[in-house]
């Protein structure tokens, strides 16, 4: 079995504490103020971009809200800006909207505002993340019945439309329609006070919020790449909550581990040789010692993944076998492909994202060594978020180098439709596979209901993992948050996407 140690941890820890000691650090924040430290800066704060978790954790249910929320306990649909909903025909859903809600700019929240947000999210010229992902492949046409009644028409039967609309954050009707906004205006318990690029985001409580008033009046969100630095900021009082603490750093009574609905994956660029050969893609999976990574680089409670969703997601296929560690078989597959003229010795670059999860760099350094031991020619390139997103999202350079990409896939919505279409269909915004059979499976499953929907999604997951082998699944992830002892906060499975400031208070 392959083993490792975390050589950087002690050095980073010393750096963190010397950094803290070199500046004036305040004591714990006043009872109405809070500082949260995360891994990286959001890409944008446009209400239609919350399908990216780095954006959602600032916006979702803080600045902006959705028609419905999903329960973190069981994924059931719960009221938010809509108080009731019903399917009123095969191709229509009616939503009753909450009374007495206004946007931060004073505009009334009504059916017309929702219609504007829905049209904006689907505008191809804006390339909204929610339109490219969750709402991809369906045309939603809003009909304003009256101020508090909206009917949404679909172009095919959509049995889980309310679930999908849990991803549509509603911004003010005055949000620009021709460009992305950096100044989001929502209905949430907080409004944006300032975004200082590269430094911080500050939020302040909205005094006309329709719901229960939050205990925290002012919240500051900072970002630091190193786990030990984030952890040290809580210890010194520079922050009260720090997310994504690495296992080697998360050893105190203030560190709380929880499943975060994320699955760590290496996405294979299947269009570029030698990765266009299935034997090479199979060898990638066989070359990785997942058991050796658990409890060393990844959290001891991380679970080896068979596919890119958790067992709780509708459509999960329990019959897909976990990859075994067999470097000898991997070498044999590469030799066979080489004998058939496949350019297996071509350099393959591994693109990683700094801070995507704790020990992200260390995990890929270990995997790079494993792949090299199995006969791959691999180079590692760690990227900041913006250049990494260019590798994640289409369009890509036609003359690009063969690559695999470190990413995470989350699904807190409870249905496979929130994972498969954007990531694994030919026209998906982040998909590196073009397979008509898989396209048909995913399309048919998305339109089906009940047992047929489940069967088709299970077949799609099996095809992806066993027949196509487009991914190297790693682990269903566990996250650690360090929380100051005087703070009341229990992170749930959605905490990777939502900070949920209104649930936080001091003891």
PDB file of N, CA, C and O in Angstrom, residues 172-224:
ATOM      1  N   UNK A 172     -32.946  41.723  -7.748  1.00  0.00           N
ATOM      2  CA  UNK A 172     -33.834  42.847  -8.031  1.00  0.00           C
ATOM      3  C   UNK A 172     -34.145  42.922  -9.525  1.00  0.00           C
ATOM      4  O   UNK A 172     -33.282  42.621 -10.364  1.00  0.00           O
ATOM      5  N   UNK A 173     -35.365  43.328  -9.886  1.00  0.00           N
ATOM      6  CA  UNK A 173     -35.676  43.493 -11.316  1.00  0.00           C
ATOM      7  C   UNK A 173     -34.814  44.543 -11.995  1.00  0.00           C
ATOM      8  O   UNK A 173     -34.770  44.599 -13.226  1.00  0.00           O
ATOM      9  N   UNK A 174     -34.128  45.363 -11.198  1.00  0.00           N
ATOM     10  CA  UNK A 174     -33.220  46.361 -11.773  1.00  0.00           C
ATOM     11  C   UNK A 174     -31.810  45.818 -11.989  1.00  0.00           C
ATOM     12  O   UNK A 174     -30.913  46.576 -12.397  1.00  0.00           O
ATOM     13  N   UNK A 175     -31.581  44.532 -11.721  1.00  0.00           N
ATOM     14  CA  UNK A 175     -30.287  43.921 -12.026  1.00  0.00           C
ATOM     15  C   UNK A 175     -30.029  44.056 -13.523  1.00  0.00           C
ATOM     16  O   UNK A 175     -30.929  43.808 -14.327  1.00  0.00           O
ATOM     17  N   UNK A 176     -28.826  44.451 -13.938  1.00  0.00           N
ATOM     18  CA  UNK A 176     -28.562  44.636 -15.367  1.00  0.00           C
ATOM     19  C   UNK A 176     -28.913  43.394 -16.182  1.00  0.00           C
ATOM     20  O   UNK A 176     -28.649  42.264 -15.753  1.00  0.00           O
ATOM     21  N   UNK A 177     -29.521  43.611 -17.327  1.00  0.00           N
ATOM     22  CA  UNK A 177     -29.884  42.489 -18.194  1.00  0.00           C
ATOM     23  C   UNK A 177     -28.852  42.246 -19.289  1.00  0.00           C
ATOM     24  O   UNK A 177     -28.902  41.220 -19.963  1.00  0.00           O
ATOM     25  N   UNK A 178     -27.904  43.176 -19.461  1.00  0.00           N
ATOM     26  CA  UNK A 178     -26.945  43.070 -20.545  1.00  0.00           C
ATOM     27  C   UNK A 178     -25.570  42.606 -20.075  1.00  0.00           C
ATOM     28  O   UNK A 178     -24.681  42.379 -20.901  1.00  0.00           O
ATOM     29  N   UNK A 179     -25.374  42.499 -18.762  1.00  0.00           N
ATOM     30  CA  UNK A 179     -24.054  42.144 -18.239  1.00  0.00           C
ATOM     31  C   UNK A 179     -24.204  41.591 -16.829  1.00  0.00           C
ATOM     32  O   UNK A 179     -25.224  41.804 -16.169  1.00  0.00           O
ATOM     33  N   UNK A 180     -23.159  40.883 -16.364  1.00  0.00           N
ATOM     34  CA  UNK A 180     -23.140  40.382 -14.999  1.00  0.00           C
ATOM     35  C   UNK A 180     -22.979  41.546 -14.023  1.00  0.00           C
ATOM     36  O   UNK A 180     -22.348  42.564 -14.332  1.00  0.00           O
ATOM     37  N   UNK A 181     -23.542  41.378 -12.840  1.00  0.00           N
ATOM     38  CA  UNK A 181     -23.485  42.418 -11.817  1.00  0.00           C
ATOM     39  C   UNK A 181     -22.490  42.046 -10.727  1.00  0.00           C
ATOM     40  O   UNK A 181     -22.383  40.878 -10.340  1.00  0.00           O
ATOM     41  N   UNK A 182     -21.771  43.014 -10.216  1.00  0.00           N
ATOM     42  CA  UNK A 182     -20.903  42.830  -9.048  1.00  0.00           C
ATOM     43  C   UNK A 182     -21.535  43.424  -7.791  1.00  0.00           C
ATOM     44  O   UNK A 182     -20.907  43.446  -6.730  1.00  0.00           O
ATOM     45  N   UNK A 183     -22.757  43.924  -7.930  1.00  0.00           N
ATOM     46  CA  UNK A 183     -23.434  44.546  -6.787  1.00  0.00           C
ATOM     47  C   UNK A 183     -24.817  43.906  -6.630  1.00  0.00           C
ATOM     48  O   UNK A 183     -25.834  44.495  -7.009  1.00  0.00           O
ATOM     49  N   UNK A 184     -24.872  42.686  -6.094  1.00  0.00           N
ATOM     50  CA  UNK A 184     -26.144  41.967  -6.015  1.00  0.00           C
ATOM     51  C   UNK A 184     -27.135  42.643  -5.081  1.00  0.00           C
ATOM     52  O   UNK A 184     -26.772  43.133  -4.004  1.00  0.00           O
ATOM     53  N   UNK A 185     -28.381  42.665  -5.498  1.00  0.00           N
ATOM     54  CA  UNK A 185     -29.475  43.212  -4.693  1.00  0.00           C
ATOM     55  C   UNK A 185     -30.531  42.115  -4.581  1.00  0.00           C
ATOM     56  O   UNK A 185     -31.101  41.696  -5.589  1.00  0.00           O
ATOM     57  N   UNK A 186     -30.745  41.639  -3.363  1.00  0.00           N
ATOM     58  CA  UNK A 186     -31.686  40.558  -3.166  1.00  0.00           C
ATOM     59  C   UNK A 186     -32.723  40.889  -2.129  1.00  0.00           C
ATOM     60  O   UNK A 186     -32.962  42.062  -1.801  1.00  0.00           O
ATOM     61  N   UNK A 187     -33.331  39.844  -1.578  1.00  0.00           N
ATOM     62  CA  UNK A 187     -34.347  39.992  -0.539  1.00  0.00           C
ATOM     63  C   UNK A 187     -33.867  39.421   0.785  1.00  0.00           C
ATOM     64  O   UNK A 187     -34.624  39.331   1.745  1.00  0.00           O
ATOM     65  N   UNK A 188     -32.614  38.978   0.839  1.00  0.00           N
ATOM     66  CA  UNK A 188     -32.121  38.207   1.965  1.00  0.00           C
ATOM     67  C   UNK A 188     -31.896  39.007   3.236  1.00  0.00           C
ATOM     68  O   UNK A 188     -32.047  40.235   3.264  1.00  0.00           O
ATOM     69  N   UNK A 189     -31.504  38.323   4.301  1.00  0.00           N
ATOM     70  CA  UNK A 189     -31.294  38.983   5.597  1.00  0.00           C
ATOM     71  C   UNK A 189     -30.098  39.920   5.621  1.00  0.00           C
ATOM     72  O   UNK A 189     -29.959  40.710   6.560  1.00  0.00           O
ATOM     73  N   UNK A 190     -29.242  39.846   4.602  1.00  0.00           N
ATOM     74  CA  UNK A 190     -28.066  40.721   4.536  1.00  0.00           C
ATOM     75  C   UNK A 190     -27.987  41.398   3.175  1.00  0.00           C
ATOM     76  O   UNK A 190     -28.413  40.837   2.158  1.00  0.00           O
ATOM     77  N   UNK A 191     -27.432  42.592   3.177  1.00  0.00           N
ATOM     78  CA  UNK A 191     -27.144  43.270   1.913  1.00  0.00           C
ATOM     79  C   UNK A 191     -25.642  43.495   1.817  1.00  0.00           C
ATOM     80  O   UNK A 191     -24.928  43.525   2.835  1.00  0.00           O
ATOM     81  N   UNK A 192     -25.185  43.607   0.583  1.00  0.00           N
ATOM     82  CA  UNK A 192     -23.764  43.814   0.350  1.00  0.00           C
ATOM     83  C   UNK A 192     -23.365  45.214   0.794  1.00  0.00           C
ATOM     84  O   UNK A 192     -23.947  46.197   0.351  1.00  0.00           O
ATOM     85  N   UNK A 193     -22.365  45.281   1.672  1.00  0.00           N
ATOM     86  CA  UNK A 193     -21.838  46.577   2.092  1.00  0.00           C
ATOM     87  C   UNK A 193     -20.625  46.965   1.253  1.00  0.00           C
ATOM     88  O   UNK A 193     -20.484  48.120   0.842  1.00  0.00           O
ATOM     89  N   UNK A 194     -19.749  45.983   0.984  1.00  0.00           N
ATOM     90  CA  UNK A 194     -18.554  46.280   0.183  1.00  0.00           C
ATOM     91  C   UNK A 194     -17.926  44.981  -0.285  1.00  0.00           C
ATOM     92  O   UNK A 194     -18.003  43.951   0.392  1.00  0.00           O
ATOM     93  N   UNK A 195     -17.334  45.047  -1.469  1.00  0.00           N
ATOM     94  CA  UNK A 195     -16.488  43.965  -1.961  1.00  0.00           C
ATOM     95  C   UNK A 195     -15.182  44.606  -2.380  1.00  0.00           C
ATOM     96  O   UNK A 195     -15.110  45.325  -3.370  1.00  0.00           O
ATOM     97  N   UNK A 196     -14.146  44.366  -1.599  1.00  0.00           N
ATOM     98  CA  UNK A 196     -12.820  44.856  -1.913  1.00  0.00           C
ATOM     99  C   UNK A 196     -12.053  43.722  -2.562  1.00  0.00           C
ATOM    100  O   UNK A 196     -11.627  42.783  -1.870  1.00  0.00           O
ATOM    101  N   UNK A 197     -11.904  43.745  -3.900  1.00  0.00           N
ATOM    102  CA  UNK A 197     -11.288  42.610  -4.593  1.00  0.00           C
ATOM    103  C   UNK A 197      -9.931  42.248  -4.010  1.00  0.00           C
ATOM    104  O   UNK A 197      -9.101  43.113  -3.720  1.00  0.00           O
ATOM    105  N   UNK A 198      -9.729  40.949  -3.822  1.00  0.00           N
ATOM    106  CA  UNK A 198      -8.474  40.455  -3.279  1.00  0.00           C
ATOM    107  C   UNK A 198      -8.355  40.556  -1.781  1.00  0.00           C
ATOM    108  O   UNK A 198      -7.361  40.090  -1.210  1.00  0.00           O
ATOM    109  N   UNK A 199      -9.359  41.154  -1.110  1.00  0.00           N
ATOM    110  CA  UNK A 199      -9.232  41.358   0.330  1.00  0.00           C
ATOM    111  C   UNK A 199     -10.418  40.782   1.110  1.00  0.00           C
ATOM    112  O   UNK A 199     -10.244  39.848   1.898  1.00  0.00           O
ATOM    113  N   UNK A 200     -11.606  41.326   0.901  1.00  0.00           N
ATOM    114  CA  UNK A 200     -12.722  40.911   1.748  1.00  0.00           C
ATOM    115  C   UNK A 200     -14.052  41.312   1.142  1.00  0.00           C
ATOM    116  O   UNK A 200     -14.125  42.160   0.238  1.00  0.00           O
ATOM    117  N   UNK A 201     -15.099  40.688   1.676  1.00  0.00           N
ATOM    118  CA  UNK A 201     -16.481  41.059   1.391  1.00  0.00           C
ATOM    119  C   UNK A 201     -17.155  41.334   2.718  1.00  0.00           C
ATOM    120  O   UNK A 201     -16.987  40.575   3.679  1.00  0.00           O
ATOM    121  N   UNK A 202     -17.893  42.424   2.789  1.00  0.00           N
ATOM    122  CA  UNK A 202     -18.593  42.749   4.026  1.00  0.00           C
ATOM    123  C   UNK A 202     -20.096  42.831   3.752  1.00  0.00           C
ATOM    124  O   UNK A 202     -20.532  43.385   2.739  1.00  0.00           O
ATOM    125  N   UNK A 203     -20.860  42.244   4.648  1.00  0.00           N
ATOM    126  CA  UNK A 203     -22.312  42.244   4.577  1.00  0.00           C
ATOM    127  C   UNK A 203     -22.863  42.890   5.835  1.00  0.00           C
ATOM    128  O   UNK A 203     -22.259  42.812   6.912  1.00  0.00           O
ATOM    129  N   UNK A 204     -24.010  43.514   5.713  1.00  0.00           N
ATOM    130  CA  UNK A 204     -24.671  44.101   6.872  1.00  0.00           C
ATOM    131  C   UNK A 204     -26.142  43.725   6.851  1.00  0.00           C
ATOM    132  O   UNK A 204     -26.743  43.559   5.779  1.00  0.00           O
ATOM    133  N   UNK A 205     -26.723  43.566   8.022  1.00  0.00           N
ATOM    134  CA  UNK A 205     -28.104  43.094   8.125  1.00  0.00           C
ATOM    135  C   UNK A 205     -29.062  44.069   7.449  1.00  0.00           C
ATOM    136  O   UNK A 205     -28.915  45.298   7.555  1.00  0.00           O
ATOM    137  N   UNK A 206     -30.056  43.521   6.760  1.00  0.00           N
ATOM    138  CA  UNK A 206     -31.093  44.295   6.083  1.00  0.00           C
ATOM    139  C   UNK A 206     -32.243  44.494   7.064  1.00  0.00           C
ATOM    140  O   UNK A 206     -32.909  43.529   7.467  1.00  0.00           O
ATOM    141  N   UNK A 207     -32.478  45.744   7.466  1.00  0.00           N
ATOM    142  CA  UNK A 207     -33.424  45.988   8.561  1.00  0.00           C
ATOM    143  C   UNK A 207     -34.880  45.782   8.174  1.00  0.00           C
ATOM    144  O   UNK A 207     -35.762  45.743   9.044  1.00  0.00           O
ATOM    145  N   UNK A 208     -35.169  45.619   6.873  1.00  0.00           N
ATOM    146  CA  UNK A 208     -36.544  45.374   6.446  1.00  0.00           C
ATOM    147  C   UNK A 208     -36.746  43.932   5.981  1.00  0.00           C
ATOM    148  O   UNK A 208     -37.678  43.632   5.235  1.00  0.00           O
ATOM    149  N   UNK A 209     -35.888  43.042   6.472  1.00  0.00           N
ATOM    150  CA  UNK A 209     -35.994  41.643   6.072  1.00  0.00           C
ATOM    151  C   UNK A 209     -37.317  41.055   6.538  1.00  0.00           C
ATOM    152  O   UNK A 209     -37.761  41.303   7.655  1.00  0.00           O
ATOM    153  N   UNK A 210     -37.949  40.254   5.672  1.00  0.00           N
ATOM    154  CA  UNK A 210     -39.280  39.721   5.946  1.00  0.00           C
ATOM    155  C   UNK A 210     -39.295  38.645   7.033  1.00  0.00           C
ATOM    156  O   UNK A 210     -40.320  38.417   7.674  1.00  0.00           O
ATOM    157  N   UNK A 211     -38.164  37.966   7.240  1.00  0.00           N
ATOM    158  CA  UNK A 211     -38.118  36.857   8.188  1.00  0.00           C
ATOM    159  C   UNK A 211     -37.537  37.262   9.521  1.00  0.00           C
ATOM    160  O   UNK A 211     -37.428  38.442   9.855  1.00  0.00           O
ATOM    161  N   UNK A 212     -37.164  36.259  10.305  1.00  0.00           N
ATOM    162  CA  UNK A 212     -36.548  36.514  11.602  1.00  0.00           C
ATOM    163  C   UNK A 212     -35.244  37.276  11.408  1.00  0.00           C
ATOM    164  O   UNK A 212     -34.438  36.954  10.523  1.00  0.00           O
ATOM    165  N   UNK A 213     -35.035  38.271  12.227  1.00  0.00           N
ATOM    166  CA  UNK A 213     -33.830  39.080  12.113  1.00  0.00           C
ATOM    167  C   UNK A 213     -32.613  38.288  12.596  1.00  0.00           C
ATOM    168  O   UNK A 213     -32.663  37.620  13.626  1.00  0.00           O
ATOM    169  N   UNK A 214     -31.520  38.346  11.879  1.00  0.00           N
ATOM    170  CA  UNK A 214     -30.326  37.601  12.289  1.00  0.00           C
ATOM    171  C   UNK A 214     -29.682  38.208  13.537  1.00  0.00           C
ATOM    172  O   UNK A 214     -29.770  39.412  13.772  1.00  0.00           O
ATOM    173  N   UNK A 215     -29.030  37.350  14.309  1.00  0.00           N
ATOM    174  CA  UNK A 215     -28.339  37.825  15.512  1.00  0.00           C
ATOM    175  C   UNK A 215     -27.072  38.587  15.163  1.00  0.00           C
ATOM    176  O   UNK A 215     -26.651  39.495  15.884  1.00  0.00           O
ATOM    177  N   UNK A 216     -26.453  38.217  14.048  1.00  0.00           N
ATOM    178  CA  UNK A 216     -25.212  38.871  13.605  1.00  0.00           C
ATOM    179  C   UNK A 216     -25.580  40.031  12.693  1.00  0.00           C
ATOM    180  O   UNK A 216     -26.235  39.849  11.670  1.00  0.00           O
ATOM    181  N   UNK A 217     -25.147  41.235  13.065  1.00  0.00           N
ATOM    182  CA  UNK A 217     -25.472  42.412  12.261  1.00  0.00           C
ATOM    183  C   UNK A 217     -24.495  42.592  11.110  1.00  0.00           C
ATOM    184  O   UNK A 217     -24.902  42.896   9.978  1.00  0.00           O
ATOM    185  N   UNK A 218     -23.223  42.451  11.384  1.00  0.00           N
ATOM    186  CA  UNK A 218     -22.196  42.697  10.373  1.00  0.00           C
ATOM    187  C   UNK A 218     -21.328  41.456  10.214  1.00  0.00           C
ATOM    188  O   UNK A 218     -20.832  40.899  11.205  1.00  0.00           O
ATOM    189  N   UNK A 219     -21.132  41.045   8.979  1.00  0.00           N
ATOM    190  CA  UNK A 219     -20.323  39.867   8.696  1.00  0.00           C
ATOM    191  C   UNK A 219     -19.246  40.208   7.676  1.00  0.00           C
ATOM    192  O   UNK A 219     -19.514  40.890   6.678  1.00  0.00           O
ATOM    193  N   UNK A 220     -18.041  39.753   7.936  1.00  0.00           N
ATOM    194  CA  UNK A 220     -16.918  39.933   7.019  1.00  0.00           C
ATOM    195  C   UNK A 220     -16.460  38.563   6.545  1.00  0.00           C
ATOM    196  O   UNK A 220     -16.309  37.638   7.358  1.00  0.00           O
ATOM    197  N   UNK A 221     -16.265  38.425   5.258  1.00  0.00           N
ATOM    198  CA  UNK A 221     -15.788  37.178   4.679  1.00  0.00           C
ATOM    199  C   UNK A 221     -14.406  37.425   4.087  1.00  0.00           C
ATOM    200  O   UNK A 221     -14.223  38.307   3.242  1.00  0.00           O
ATOM    201  N   UNK A 222     -13.443  36.658   4.578  1.00  0.00           N
ATOM    202  CA  UNK A 222     -12.064  36.734   4.114  1.00  0.00           C
ATOM    203  C   UNK A 222     -11.706  35.426   3.426  1.00  0.00           C
ATOM    204  O   UNK A 222     -12.400  34.425   3.572  1.00  0.00           O
ATOM    205  N   UNK A 223     -10.591  35.407   2.715  1.00  0.00           N
ATOM    206  CA  UNK A 223     -10.136  34.161   2.107  1.00  0.00           C
ATOM    207  C   UNK A 223      -8.631  34.021   2.299  1.00  0.00           C
ATOM    208  O   UNK A 223      -7.861  34.980   2.148  1.00  0.00           O
ATOM    209  N   UNK A 224      -8.247  32.819   2.675  1.00  0.00           N
ATOM    210  CA  UNK A 224      -6.840  32.469   2.853  1.00  0.00           C
ATOM    211  C   UNK A 224      -6.640  31.066   2.292  1.00  0.00           C
ATOM    212  O   UNK A 224      -7.426  30.165   2.569  1.00  0.00           O
TER     213      UNK A 224
END
